CSV table of C-alpha atoms in Angstrom, one decimal:
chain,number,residue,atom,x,y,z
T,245,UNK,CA,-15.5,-0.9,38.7
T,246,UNK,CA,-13.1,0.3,36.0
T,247,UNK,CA,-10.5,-2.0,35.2
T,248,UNK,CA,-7.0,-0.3,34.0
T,249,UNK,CA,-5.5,-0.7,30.2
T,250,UNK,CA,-1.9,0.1,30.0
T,251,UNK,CA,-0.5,-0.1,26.3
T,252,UNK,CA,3.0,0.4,25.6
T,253,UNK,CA,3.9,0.9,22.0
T,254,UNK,CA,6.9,0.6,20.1
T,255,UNK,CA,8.2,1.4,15.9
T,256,UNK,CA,5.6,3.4,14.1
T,257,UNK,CA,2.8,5.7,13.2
T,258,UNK,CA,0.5,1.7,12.1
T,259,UNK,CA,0.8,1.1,16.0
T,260,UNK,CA,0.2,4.0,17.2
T,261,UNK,CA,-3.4,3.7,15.7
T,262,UNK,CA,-3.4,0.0,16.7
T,263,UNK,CA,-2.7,0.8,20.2
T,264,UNK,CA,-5.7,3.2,19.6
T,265,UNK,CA,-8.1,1.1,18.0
T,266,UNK,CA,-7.2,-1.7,20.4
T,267,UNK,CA,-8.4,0.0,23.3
T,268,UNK,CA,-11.5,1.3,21.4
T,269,UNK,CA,-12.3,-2.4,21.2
T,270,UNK,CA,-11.6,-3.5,24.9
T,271,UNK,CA,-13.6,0.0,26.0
T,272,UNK,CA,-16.9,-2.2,25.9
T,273,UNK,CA,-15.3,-4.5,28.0
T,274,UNK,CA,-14.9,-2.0,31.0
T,275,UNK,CA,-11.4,-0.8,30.6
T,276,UNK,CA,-10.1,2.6,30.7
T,277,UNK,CA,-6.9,3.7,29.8
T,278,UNK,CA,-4.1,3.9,32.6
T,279,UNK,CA,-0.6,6.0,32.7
T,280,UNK,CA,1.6,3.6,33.9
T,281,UNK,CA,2.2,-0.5,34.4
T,282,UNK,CA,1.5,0.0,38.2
T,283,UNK,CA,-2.2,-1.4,39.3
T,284,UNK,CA,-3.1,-2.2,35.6
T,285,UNK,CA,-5.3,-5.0,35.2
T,286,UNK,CA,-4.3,-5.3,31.8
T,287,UNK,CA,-0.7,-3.9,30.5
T,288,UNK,CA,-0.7,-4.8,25.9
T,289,UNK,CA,2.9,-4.5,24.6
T,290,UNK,CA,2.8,-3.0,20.9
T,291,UNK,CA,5.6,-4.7,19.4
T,292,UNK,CA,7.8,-3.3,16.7
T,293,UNK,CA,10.3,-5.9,14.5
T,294,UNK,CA,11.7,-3.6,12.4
T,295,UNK,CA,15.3,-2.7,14.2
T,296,UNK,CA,17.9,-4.8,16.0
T,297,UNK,CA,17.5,-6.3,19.4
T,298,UNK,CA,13.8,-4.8,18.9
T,299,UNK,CA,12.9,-8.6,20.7
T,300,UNK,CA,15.4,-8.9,23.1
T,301,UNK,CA,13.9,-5.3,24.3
T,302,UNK,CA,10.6,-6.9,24.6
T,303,UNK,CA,11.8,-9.9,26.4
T,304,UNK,CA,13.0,-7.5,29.0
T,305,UNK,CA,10.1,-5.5,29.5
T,306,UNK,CA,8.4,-8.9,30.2
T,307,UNK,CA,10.7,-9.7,32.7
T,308,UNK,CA,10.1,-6.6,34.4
T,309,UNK,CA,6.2,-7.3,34.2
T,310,UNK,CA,6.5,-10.3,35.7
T,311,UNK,CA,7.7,-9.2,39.4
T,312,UNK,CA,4.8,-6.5,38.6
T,313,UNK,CA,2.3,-9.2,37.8
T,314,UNK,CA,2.9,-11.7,40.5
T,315,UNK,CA,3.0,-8.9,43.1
T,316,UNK,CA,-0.4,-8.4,42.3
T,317,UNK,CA,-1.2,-12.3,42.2
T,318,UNK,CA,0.0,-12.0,46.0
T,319,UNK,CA,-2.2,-8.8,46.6
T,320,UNK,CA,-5.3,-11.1,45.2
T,321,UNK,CA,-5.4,-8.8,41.5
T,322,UNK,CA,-5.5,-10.3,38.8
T,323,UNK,CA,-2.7,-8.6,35.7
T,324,UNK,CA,-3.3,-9.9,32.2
T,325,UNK,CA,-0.6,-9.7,30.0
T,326,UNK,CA,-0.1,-9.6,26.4
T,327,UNK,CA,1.9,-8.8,23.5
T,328,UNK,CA,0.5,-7.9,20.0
T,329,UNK,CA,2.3,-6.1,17.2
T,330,UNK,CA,5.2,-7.3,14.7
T,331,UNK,CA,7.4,-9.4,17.5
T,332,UNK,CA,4.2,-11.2,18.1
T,333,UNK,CA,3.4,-12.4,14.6
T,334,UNK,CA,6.6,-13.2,13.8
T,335,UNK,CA,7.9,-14.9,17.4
T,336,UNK,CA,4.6,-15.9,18.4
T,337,UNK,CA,5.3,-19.2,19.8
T,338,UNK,CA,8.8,-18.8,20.7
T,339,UNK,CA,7.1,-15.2,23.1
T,340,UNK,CA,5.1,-17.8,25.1
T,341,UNK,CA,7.7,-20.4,25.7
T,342,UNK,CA,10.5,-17.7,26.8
T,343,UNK,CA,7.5,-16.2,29.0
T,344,UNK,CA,5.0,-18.3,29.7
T,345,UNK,CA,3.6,-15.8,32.3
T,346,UNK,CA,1.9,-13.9,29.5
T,347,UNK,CA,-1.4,-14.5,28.6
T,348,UNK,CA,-2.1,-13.5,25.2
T,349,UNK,CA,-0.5,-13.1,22.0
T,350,UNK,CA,-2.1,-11.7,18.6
T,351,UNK,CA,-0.9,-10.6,15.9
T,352,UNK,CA,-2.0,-7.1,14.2
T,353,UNK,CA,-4.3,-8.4,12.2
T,354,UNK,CA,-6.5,-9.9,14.8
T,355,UNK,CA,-7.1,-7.5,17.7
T,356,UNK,CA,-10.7,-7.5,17.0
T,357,UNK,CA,-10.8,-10.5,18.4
T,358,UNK,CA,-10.3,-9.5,21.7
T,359,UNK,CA,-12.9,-10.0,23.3
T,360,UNK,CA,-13.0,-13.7,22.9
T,361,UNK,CA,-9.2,-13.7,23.9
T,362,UNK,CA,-9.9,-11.9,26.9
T,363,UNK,CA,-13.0,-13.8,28.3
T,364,UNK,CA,-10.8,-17.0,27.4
T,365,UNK,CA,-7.9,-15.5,29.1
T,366,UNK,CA,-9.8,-14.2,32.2
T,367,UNK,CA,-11.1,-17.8,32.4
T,368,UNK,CA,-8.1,-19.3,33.2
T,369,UNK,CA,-8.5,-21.9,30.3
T,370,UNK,CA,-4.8,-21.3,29.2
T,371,UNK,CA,-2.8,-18.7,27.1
T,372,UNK,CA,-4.4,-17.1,23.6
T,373,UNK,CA,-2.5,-17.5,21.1
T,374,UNK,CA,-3.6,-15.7,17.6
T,375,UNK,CA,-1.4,-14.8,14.5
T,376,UNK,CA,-3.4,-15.8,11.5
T,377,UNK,CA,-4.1,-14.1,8.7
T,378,UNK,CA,-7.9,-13.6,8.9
T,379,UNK,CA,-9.8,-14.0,5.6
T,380,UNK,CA,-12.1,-11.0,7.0
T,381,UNK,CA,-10.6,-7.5,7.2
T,382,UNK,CA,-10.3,-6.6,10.8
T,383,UNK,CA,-11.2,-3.0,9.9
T,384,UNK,CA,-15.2,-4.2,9.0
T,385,UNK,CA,-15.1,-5.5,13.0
T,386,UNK,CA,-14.0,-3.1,14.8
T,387,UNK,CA,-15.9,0.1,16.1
T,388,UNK,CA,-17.5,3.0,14.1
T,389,UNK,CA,-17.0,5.9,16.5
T,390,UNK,CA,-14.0,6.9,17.1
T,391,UNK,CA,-12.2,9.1,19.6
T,392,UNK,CA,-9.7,11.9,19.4
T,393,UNK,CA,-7.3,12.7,21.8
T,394,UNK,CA,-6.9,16.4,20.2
T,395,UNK,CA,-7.1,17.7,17.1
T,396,UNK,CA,-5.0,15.1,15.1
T,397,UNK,CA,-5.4,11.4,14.1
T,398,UNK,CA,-4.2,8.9,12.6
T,399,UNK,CA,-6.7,6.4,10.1
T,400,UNK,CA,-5.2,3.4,8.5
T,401,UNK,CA,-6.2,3.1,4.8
T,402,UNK,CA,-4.1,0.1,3.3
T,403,UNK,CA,-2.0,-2.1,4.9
T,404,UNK,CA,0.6,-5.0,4.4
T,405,UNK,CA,3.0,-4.9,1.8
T,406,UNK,CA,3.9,-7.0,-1.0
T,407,UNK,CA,7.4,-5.2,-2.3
T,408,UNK,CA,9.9,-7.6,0.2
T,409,UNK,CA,12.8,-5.3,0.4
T,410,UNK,CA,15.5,-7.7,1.3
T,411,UNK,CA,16.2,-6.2,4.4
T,412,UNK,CA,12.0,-5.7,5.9
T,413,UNK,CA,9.9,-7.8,7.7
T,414,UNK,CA,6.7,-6.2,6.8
T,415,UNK,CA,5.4,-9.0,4.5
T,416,UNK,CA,5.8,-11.6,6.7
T,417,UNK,CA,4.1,-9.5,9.9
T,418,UNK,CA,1.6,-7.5,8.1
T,419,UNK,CA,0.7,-9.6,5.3
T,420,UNK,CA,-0.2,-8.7,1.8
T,421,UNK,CA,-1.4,-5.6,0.5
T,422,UNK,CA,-4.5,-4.5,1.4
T,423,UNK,CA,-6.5,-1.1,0.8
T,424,UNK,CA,-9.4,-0.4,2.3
T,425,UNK,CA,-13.2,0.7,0.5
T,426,UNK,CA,-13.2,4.6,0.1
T,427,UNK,CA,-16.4,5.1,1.4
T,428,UNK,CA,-15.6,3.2,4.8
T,429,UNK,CA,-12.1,5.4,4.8
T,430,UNK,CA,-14.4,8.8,4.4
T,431,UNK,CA,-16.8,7.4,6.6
T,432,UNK,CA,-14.1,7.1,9.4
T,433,UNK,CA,-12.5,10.8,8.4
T,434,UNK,CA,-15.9,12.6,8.9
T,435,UNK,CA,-16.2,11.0,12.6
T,436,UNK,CA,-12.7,11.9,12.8
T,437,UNK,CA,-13.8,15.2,12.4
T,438,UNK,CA,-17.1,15.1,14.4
T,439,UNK,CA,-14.8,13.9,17.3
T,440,UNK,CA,-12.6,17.6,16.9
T,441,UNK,CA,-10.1,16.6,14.6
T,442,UNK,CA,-8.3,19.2,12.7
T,443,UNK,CA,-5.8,17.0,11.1
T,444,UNK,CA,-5.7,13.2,9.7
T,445,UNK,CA,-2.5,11.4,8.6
T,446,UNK,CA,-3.1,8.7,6.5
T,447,UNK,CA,-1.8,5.7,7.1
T,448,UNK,CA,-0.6,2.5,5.3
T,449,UNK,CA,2.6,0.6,4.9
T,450,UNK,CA,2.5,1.7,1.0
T,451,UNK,CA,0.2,3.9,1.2
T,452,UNK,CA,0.3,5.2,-2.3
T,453,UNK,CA,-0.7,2.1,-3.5
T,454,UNK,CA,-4.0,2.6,-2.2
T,455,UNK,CA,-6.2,1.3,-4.7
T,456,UNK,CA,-9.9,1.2,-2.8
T,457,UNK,CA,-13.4,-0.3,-4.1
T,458,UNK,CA,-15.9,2.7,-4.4
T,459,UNK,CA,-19.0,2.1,-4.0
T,460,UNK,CA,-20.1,2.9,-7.6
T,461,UNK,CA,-16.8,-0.4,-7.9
T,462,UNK,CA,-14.8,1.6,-9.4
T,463,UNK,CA,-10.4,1.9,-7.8
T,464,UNK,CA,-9.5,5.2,-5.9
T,465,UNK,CA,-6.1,5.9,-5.9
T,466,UNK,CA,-4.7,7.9,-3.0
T,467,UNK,CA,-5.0,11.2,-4.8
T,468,UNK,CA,-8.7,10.2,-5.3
T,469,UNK,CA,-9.1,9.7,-1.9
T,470,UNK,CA,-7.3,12.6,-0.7
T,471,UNK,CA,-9.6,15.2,-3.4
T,472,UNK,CA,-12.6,14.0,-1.7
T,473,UNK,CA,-11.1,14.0,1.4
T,474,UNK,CA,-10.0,17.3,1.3
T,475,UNK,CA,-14.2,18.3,1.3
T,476,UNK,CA,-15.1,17.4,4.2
T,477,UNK,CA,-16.3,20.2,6.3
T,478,UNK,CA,-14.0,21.1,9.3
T,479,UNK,CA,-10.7,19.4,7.8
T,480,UNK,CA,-8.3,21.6,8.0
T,481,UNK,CA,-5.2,19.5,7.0
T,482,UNK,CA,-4.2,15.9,5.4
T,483,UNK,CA,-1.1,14.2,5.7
T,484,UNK,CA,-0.1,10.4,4.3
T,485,UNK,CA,2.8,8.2,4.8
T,486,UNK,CA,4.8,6.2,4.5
T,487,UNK,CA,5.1,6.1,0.4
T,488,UNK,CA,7.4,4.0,-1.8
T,489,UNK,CA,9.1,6.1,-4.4
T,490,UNK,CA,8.5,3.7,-7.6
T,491,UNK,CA,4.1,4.0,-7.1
T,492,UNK,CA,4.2,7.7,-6.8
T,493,UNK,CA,2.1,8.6,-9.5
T,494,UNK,CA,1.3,11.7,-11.7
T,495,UNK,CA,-2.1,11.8,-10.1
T,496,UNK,CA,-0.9,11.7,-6.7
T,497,UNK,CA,1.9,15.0,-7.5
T,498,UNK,CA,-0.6,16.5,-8.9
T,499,UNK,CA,-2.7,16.4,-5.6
T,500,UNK,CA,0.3,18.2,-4.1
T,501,UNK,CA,-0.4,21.2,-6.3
T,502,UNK,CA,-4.0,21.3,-6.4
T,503,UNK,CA,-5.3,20.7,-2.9
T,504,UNK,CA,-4.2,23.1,-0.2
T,505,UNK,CA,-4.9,20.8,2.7
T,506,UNK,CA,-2.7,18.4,1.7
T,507,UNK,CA,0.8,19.9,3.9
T,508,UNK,CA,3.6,20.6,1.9
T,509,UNK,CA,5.5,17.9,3.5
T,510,UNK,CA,6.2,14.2,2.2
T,511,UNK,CA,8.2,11.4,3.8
T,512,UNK,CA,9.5,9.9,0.7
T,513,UNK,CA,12.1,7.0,2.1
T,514,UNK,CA,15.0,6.6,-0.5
T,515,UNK,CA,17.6,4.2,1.8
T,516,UNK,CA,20.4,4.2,-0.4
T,517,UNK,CA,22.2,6.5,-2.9
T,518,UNK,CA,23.5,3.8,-4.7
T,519,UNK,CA,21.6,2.0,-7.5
T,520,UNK,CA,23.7,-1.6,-6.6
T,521,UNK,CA,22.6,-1.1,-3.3
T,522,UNK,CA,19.0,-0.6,-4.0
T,523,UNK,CA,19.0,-3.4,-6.8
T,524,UNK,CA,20.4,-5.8,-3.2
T,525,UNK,CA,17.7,-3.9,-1.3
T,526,UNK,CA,15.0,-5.0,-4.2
T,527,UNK,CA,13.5,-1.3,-4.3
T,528,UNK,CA,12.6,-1.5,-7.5
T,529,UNK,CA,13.6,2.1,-8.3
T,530,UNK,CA,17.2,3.8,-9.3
T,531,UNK,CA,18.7,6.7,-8.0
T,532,UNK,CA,18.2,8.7,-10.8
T,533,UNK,CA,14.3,8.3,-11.5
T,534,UNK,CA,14.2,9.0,-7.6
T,535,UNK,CA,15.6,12.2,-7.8
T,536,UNK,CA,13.6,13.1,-11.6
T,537,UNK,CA,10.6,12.1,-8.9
T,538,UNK,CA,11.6,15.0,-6.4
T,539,UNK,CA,12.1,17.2,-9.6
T,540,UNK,CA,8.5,16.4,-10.4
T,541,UNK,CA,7.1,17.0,-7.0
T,542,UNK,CA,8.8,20.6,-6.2
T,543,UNK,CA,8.0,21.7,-9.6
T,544,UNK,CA,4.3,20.5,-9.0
T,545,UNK,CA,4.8,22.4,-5.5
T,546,UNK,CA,8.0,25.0,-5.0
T,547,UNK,CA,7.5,24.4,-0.9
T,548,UNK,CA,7.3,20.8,-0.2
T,549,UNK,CA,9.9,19.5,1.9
T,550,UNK,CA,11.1,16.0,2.5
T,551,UNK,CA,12.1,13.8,5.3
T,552,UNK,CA,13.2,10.1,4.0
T,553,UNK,CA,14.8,6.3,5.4
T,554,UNK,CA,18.2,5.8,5.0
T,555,UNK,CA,20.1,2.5,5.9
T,556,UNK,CA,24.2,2.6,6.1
T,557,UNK,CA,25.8,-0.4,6.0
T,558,UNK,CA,23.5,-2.5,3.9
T,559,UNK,CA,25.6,-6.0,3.1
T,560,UNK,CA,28.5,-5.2,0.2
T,561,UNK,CA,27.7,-1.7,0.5
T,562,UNK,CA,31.6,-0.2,-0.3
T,563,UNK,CA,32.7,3.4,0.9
T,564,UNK,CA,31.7,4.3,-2.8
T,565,UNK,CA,28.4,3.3,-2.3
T,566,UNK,CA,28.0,5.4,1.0
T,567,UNK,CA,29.6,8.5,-0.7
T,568,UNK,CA,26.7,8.3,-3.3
T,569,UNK,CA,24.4,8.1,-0.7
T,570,UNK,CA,25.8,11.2,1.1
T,571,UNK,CA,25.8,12.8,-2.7
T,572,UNK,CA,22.1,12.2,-2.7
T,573,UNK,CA,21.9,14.0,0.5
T,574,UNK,CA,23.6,16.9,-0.4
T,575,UNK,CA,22.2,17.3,-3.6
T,576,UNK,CA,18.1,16.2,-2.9
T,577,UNK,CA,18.3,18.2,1.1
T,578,UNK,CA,15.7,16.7,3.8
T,579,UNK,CA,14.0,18.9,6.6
T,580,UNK,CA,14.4,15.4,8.5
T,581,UNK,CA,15.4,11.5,8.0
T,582,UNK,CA,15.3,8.5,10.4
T,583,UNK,CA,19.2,6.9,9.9
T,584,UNK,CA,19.8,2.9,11.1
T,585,UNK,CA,22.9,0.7,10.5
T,586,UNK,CA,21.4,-2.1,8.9
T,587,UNK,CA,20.6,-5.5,11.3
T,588,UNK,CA,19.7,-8.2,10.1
T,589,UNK,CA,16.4,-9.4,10.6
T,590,UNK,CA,15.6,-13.4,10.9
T,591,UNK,CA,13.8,-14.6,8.0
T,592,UNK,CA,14.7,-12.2,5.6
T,593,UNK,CA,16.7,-12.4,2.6
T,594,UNK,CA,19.3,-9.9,3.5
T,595,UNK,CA,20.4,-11.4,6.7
T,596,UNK,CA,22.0,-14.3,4.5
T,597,UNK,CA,23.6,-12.3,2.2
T,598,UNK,CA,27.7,-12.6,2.0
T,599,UNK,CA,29.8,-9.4,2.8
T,600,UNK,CA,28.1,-8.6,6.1
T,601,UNK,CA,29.4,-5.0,7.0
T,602,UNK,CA,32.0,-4.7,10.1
T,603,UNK,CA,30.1,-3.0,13.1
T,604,UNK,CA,32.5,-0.4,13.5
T,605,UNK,CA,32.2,0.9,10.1
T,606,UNK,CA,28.6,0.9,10.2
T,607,UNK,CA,28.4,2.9,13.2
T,608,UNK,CA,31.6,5.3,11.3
T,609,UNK,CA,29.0,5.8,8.5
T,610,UNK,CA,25.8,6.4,11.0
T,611,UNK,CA,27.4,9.1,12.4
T,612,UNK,CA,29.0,10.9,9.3
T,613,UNK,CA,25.4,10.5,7.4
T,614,UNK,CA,23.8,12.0,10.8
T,615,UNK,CA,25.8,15.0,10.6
T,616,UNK,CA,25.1,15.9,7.4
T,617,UNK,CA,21.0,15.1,7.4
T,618,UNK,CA,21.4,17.4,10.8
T,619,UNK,CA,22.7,20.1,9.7
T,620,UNK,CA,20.0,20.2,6.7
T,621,UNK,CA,17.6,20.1,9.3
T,622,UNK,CA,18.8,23.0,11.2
T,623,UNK,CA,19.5,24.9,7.5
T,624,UNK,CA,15.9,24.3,7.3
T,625,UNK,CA,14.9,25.2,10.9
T,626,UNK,CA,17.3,28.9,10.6
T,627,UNK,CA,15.6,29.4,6.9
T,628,UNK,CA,12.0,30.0,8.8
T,629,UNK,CA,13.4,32.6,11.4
T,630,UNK,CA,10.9,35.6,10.3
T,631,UNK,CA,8.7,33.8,8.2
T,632,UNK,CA,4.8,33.4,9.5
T,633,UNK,CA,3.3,29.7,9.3
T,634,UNK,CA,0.0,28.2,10.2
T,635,UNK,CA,0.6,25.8,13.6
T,636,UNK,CA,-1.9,23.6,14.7
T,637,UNK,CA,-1.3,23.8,18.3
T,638,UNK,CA,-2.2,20.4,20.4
T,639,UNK,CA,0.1,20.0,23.2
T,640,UNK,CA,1.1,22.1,26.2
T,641,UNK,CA,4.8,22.9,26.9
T,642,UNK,CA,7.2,21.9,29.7
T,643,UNK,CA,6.9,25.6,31.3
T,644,UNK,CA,3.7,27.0,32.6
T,645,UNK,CA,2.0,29.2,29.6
T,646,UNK,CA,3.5,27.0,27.1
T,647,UNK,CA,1.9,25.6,24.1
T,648,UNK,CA,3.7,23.4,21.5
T,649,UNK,CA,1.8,22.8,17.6
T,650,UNK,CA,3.0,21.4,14.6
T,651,UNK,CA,4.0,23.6,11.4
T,652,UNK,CA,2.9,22.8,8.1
T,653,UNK,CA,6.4,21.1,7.9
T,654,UNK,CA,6.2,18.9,11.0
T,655,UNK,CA,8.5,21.2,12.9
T,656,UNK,CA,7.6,21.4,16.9
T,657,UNK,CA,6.7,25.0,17.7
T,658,UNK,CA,7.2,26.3,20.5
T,659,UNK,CA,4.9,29.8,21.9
T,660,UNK,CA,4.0,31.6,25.2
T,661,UNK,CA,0.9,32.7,25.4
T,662,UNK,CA,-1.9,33.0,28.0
T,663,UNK,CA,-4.9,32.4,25.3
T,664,UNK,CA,-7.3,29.7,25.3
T,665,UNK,CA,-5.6,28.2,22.0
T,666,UNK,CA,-5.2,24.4,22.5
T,667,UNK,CA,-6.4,22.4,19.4
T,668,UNK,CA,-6.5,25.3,17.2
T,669,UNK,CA,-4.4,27.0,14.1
T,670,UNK,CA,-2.9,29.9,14.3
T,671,UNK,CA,-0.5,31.7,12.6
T,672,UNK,CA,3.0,32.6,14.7
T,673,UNK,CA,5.7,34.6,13.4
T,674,UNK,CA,9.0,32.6,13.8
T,675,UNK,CA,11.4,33.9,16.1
T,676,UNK,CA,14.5,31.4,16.8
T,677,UNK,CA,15.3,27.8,15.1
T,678,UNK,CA,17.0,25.2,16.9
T,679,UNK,CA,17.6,21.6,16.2
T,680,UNK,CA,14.5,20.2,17.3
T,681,UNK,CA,12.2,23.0,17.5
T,682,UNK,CA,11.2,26.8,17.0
T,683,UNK,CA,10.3,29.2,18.9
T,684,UNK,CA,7.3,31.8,18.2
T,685,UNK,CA,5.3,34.9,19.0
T,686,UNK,CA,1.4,34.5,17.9
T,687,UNK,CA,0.6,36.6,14.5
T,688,UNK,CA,-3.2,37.6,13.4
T,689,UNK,CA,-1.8,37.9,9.4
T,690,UNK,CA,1.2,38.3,7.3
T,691,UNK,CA,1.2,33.8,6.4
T,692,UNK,CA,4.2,33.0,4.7
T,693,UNK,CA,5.9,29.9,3.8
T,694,UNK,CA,9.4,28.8,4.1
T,695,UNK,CA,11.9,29.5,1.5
């Protein structure tokens, strides 16, 4: 018989495709995946570091397992539990002594070895515990076919990072940089592809640093990668993130202008607006060669639009600080932006740093920043009422006759229609911008972009 996966992730895009590859790896072993915690034989938490209390959130979903797990221990079933992701490198031991109920803990870079943990685990011979930093690359273990769950997908081209920004964890969870060979990373895309995928995002935690071995051992660079990406037959769209603004390269804006799969749209995180901020931060970048960097980019392409990072209430950061930030804003505009207050994170230079910002103002700034970064968004949203653009439609709606696709711009699109068009571009004419979403009628011509 089957036997039921449930994986819960947290934090971002890199877990998403780990949750995806690690089920791809425990497929072999019989398990499908599941909805829900109820009945699993196996329930993985994908753990995210990267925001405050992100452990205490775990710890809790544990606890909640636990009544679920020994329920089924009464019942005769067997639930193995684990937790893998960034809490899990980083609090490995400290996860099994606050729950020793769970079975397994791994860190990201060693889910390939599941198999071993699981027969280990399944044997009863006591918890797994693994959170070293392989000398192998996990990516040369793990399968060659992949699966798509409609018509987009993720692939992971370089990971860990090696900048330690005072305030991130990355380093120490993920490990050094790493890129992976350019003809394994177009190997992956075309079975992407084969598999019905319209769309890949690559991924990495710098992933403009990408510098791959070719097989001639010569170094790609991302825009490399993404021109012979951009070949393959049946990719229709190419997307990257996350980048750091300092390793943005000439090459890479030029990619913007010359390959027309590559979406006008570019997470570029900034965080601050203030260049004694940043220096704390260790971004290695000031404010003003960020925004000559944005003058480069829309020059190189007259639609792209931006999303970006921004943390308020950084340690010493002074109301002049934050006003620069909000100058940035104003002046730079975002179609979108994940906001935090800043929290500090154990083990990281930041969190000992004097001047530790009062709660309450942080949360003052959050929302004043929010407001602002909002109503660009919905400037943005309003500014494509009319317009025509290309959506790659992959979801169905809440109402019946409802599909829901993704603009060139990220935006959700919302259209009614009775046609067979589920993992498939199409062009719809924009007819109402809120917020979060627009709403659209279905177009044969007339493409546009938004001003």
């Amino acid at each position: 018989m089957a036997k039921k996966l449930h994986i819960k992730t947290y934090g971002c895009q890199m877990n998403v495709y780990d949750s995806e590859r690690i089920a791809e790896v425990l497929s072999p072993l019989g398990f499908v995946p599941w909805d829900t915690t109820d009945g699993a034989d196996m329930v993985i938490l994908n753990t995210c570091h990267i925001r405050e209390k992100a452990a205490e959130k775990v710890y809790s979903e544990l606890g909640r397992l636990r009544k679920q797990k020994e329920a089924m221990a009464a019942d005769g079933r067997r639930m193995v539990l684990a937790v893998t992701g960034c809490v899990a490198q980083a609090e490995g031991e400290e996860v099994l002594k606050r729950a020793p109920y769970v079975d397994m803990v791994f860190g990201p870079q060693t889910y390939h070895r599941l198999p071993q943990m699981v027969a280990e685990a399944t044997r009863a011979s006591g918890q797994q515990l693994d959170t070293d930093f392989p000398e192998e690359s996990k990516f040369d273990a793990l399968p060659q076919d992949r699966t798509v769950d409609g018509a987009t997908a993720f692939l992971a081209i370089q990971e860990g990072c090696d900048k330690f920004c005072t305030y991130c964890v990355v380093p120490y969870t993920r490990g050094a940089e790493y890129s992976r060979p350019a003809g394994a990373v177009l190997s992956e895309a075309r079975n992407l592809v084969q598999a019905g995928a319209l769309e890949i995002t690559f991924l990495g935690q710098n992933v403009n640093n990408y510098h791959g071995e070719a097989s001639d051992g010569s170094t790609w660079s991302l825009a490399r990668l993404i021109r012979e990406a951009a070949e393959i037959d049946g990719l229709e769209r190419l997307r990257f993130t996350t980048s750091y603004p300092a390793e943005v390269d000439d090459d890479l804006i030029a990619a913007h202008k010359d390959v027309a799969k590559l979406m006008p749209y570019l997470h570029l995180p900034v965080q601050a607006g203030s260049d004694r901020v940043l220096k704390a931060m260790n971004r290695n970048h000031s404010v003003d060669e960020y925004r000559a960097l944005v003058d480069k980019l829309r020059i190189a392409r007259p639609d792209l639009a931006l999303s970006s990072d921004f943390i308020v209430g950084f340690p010493g950061e002074t109301d002049a600080d934050f006003r620069a930030t909000l100058k940035l804003i104003e002046d730079v505009t975002f179609i979108q932006a994940y906001s935090f207050k800043y929290s500090p994170r154990p083990g990281t230079p930041a969190a000992l740093m004097d001047l530790q910002i009062d709660e309450a103002v942080k949360t003052e700034r959050l929302a004043e920043l929010q407001a602002v970064l909002n109503a660009q968004t919905l400037a943005f949203n309003a500014a494509c009422v009319g317009k025509t653009l290309p959506v790659l439609l992959d979801r169905t709606g809440k109402k019946p006759g409802q599909l829901i696709g993704r603009s060139p711009y990220m935006q959700a699109v919302v259209v009614n229609t009775s046609e067979p068009l589920m993992n498939r571009i199409v062009d719809v004419t924009i007819t109402s911008a809120g917020p979060n979403s627009l709403l659209g009628t279905l177009e044969k011509d007339n493409q546009k972009a938004c001003a």
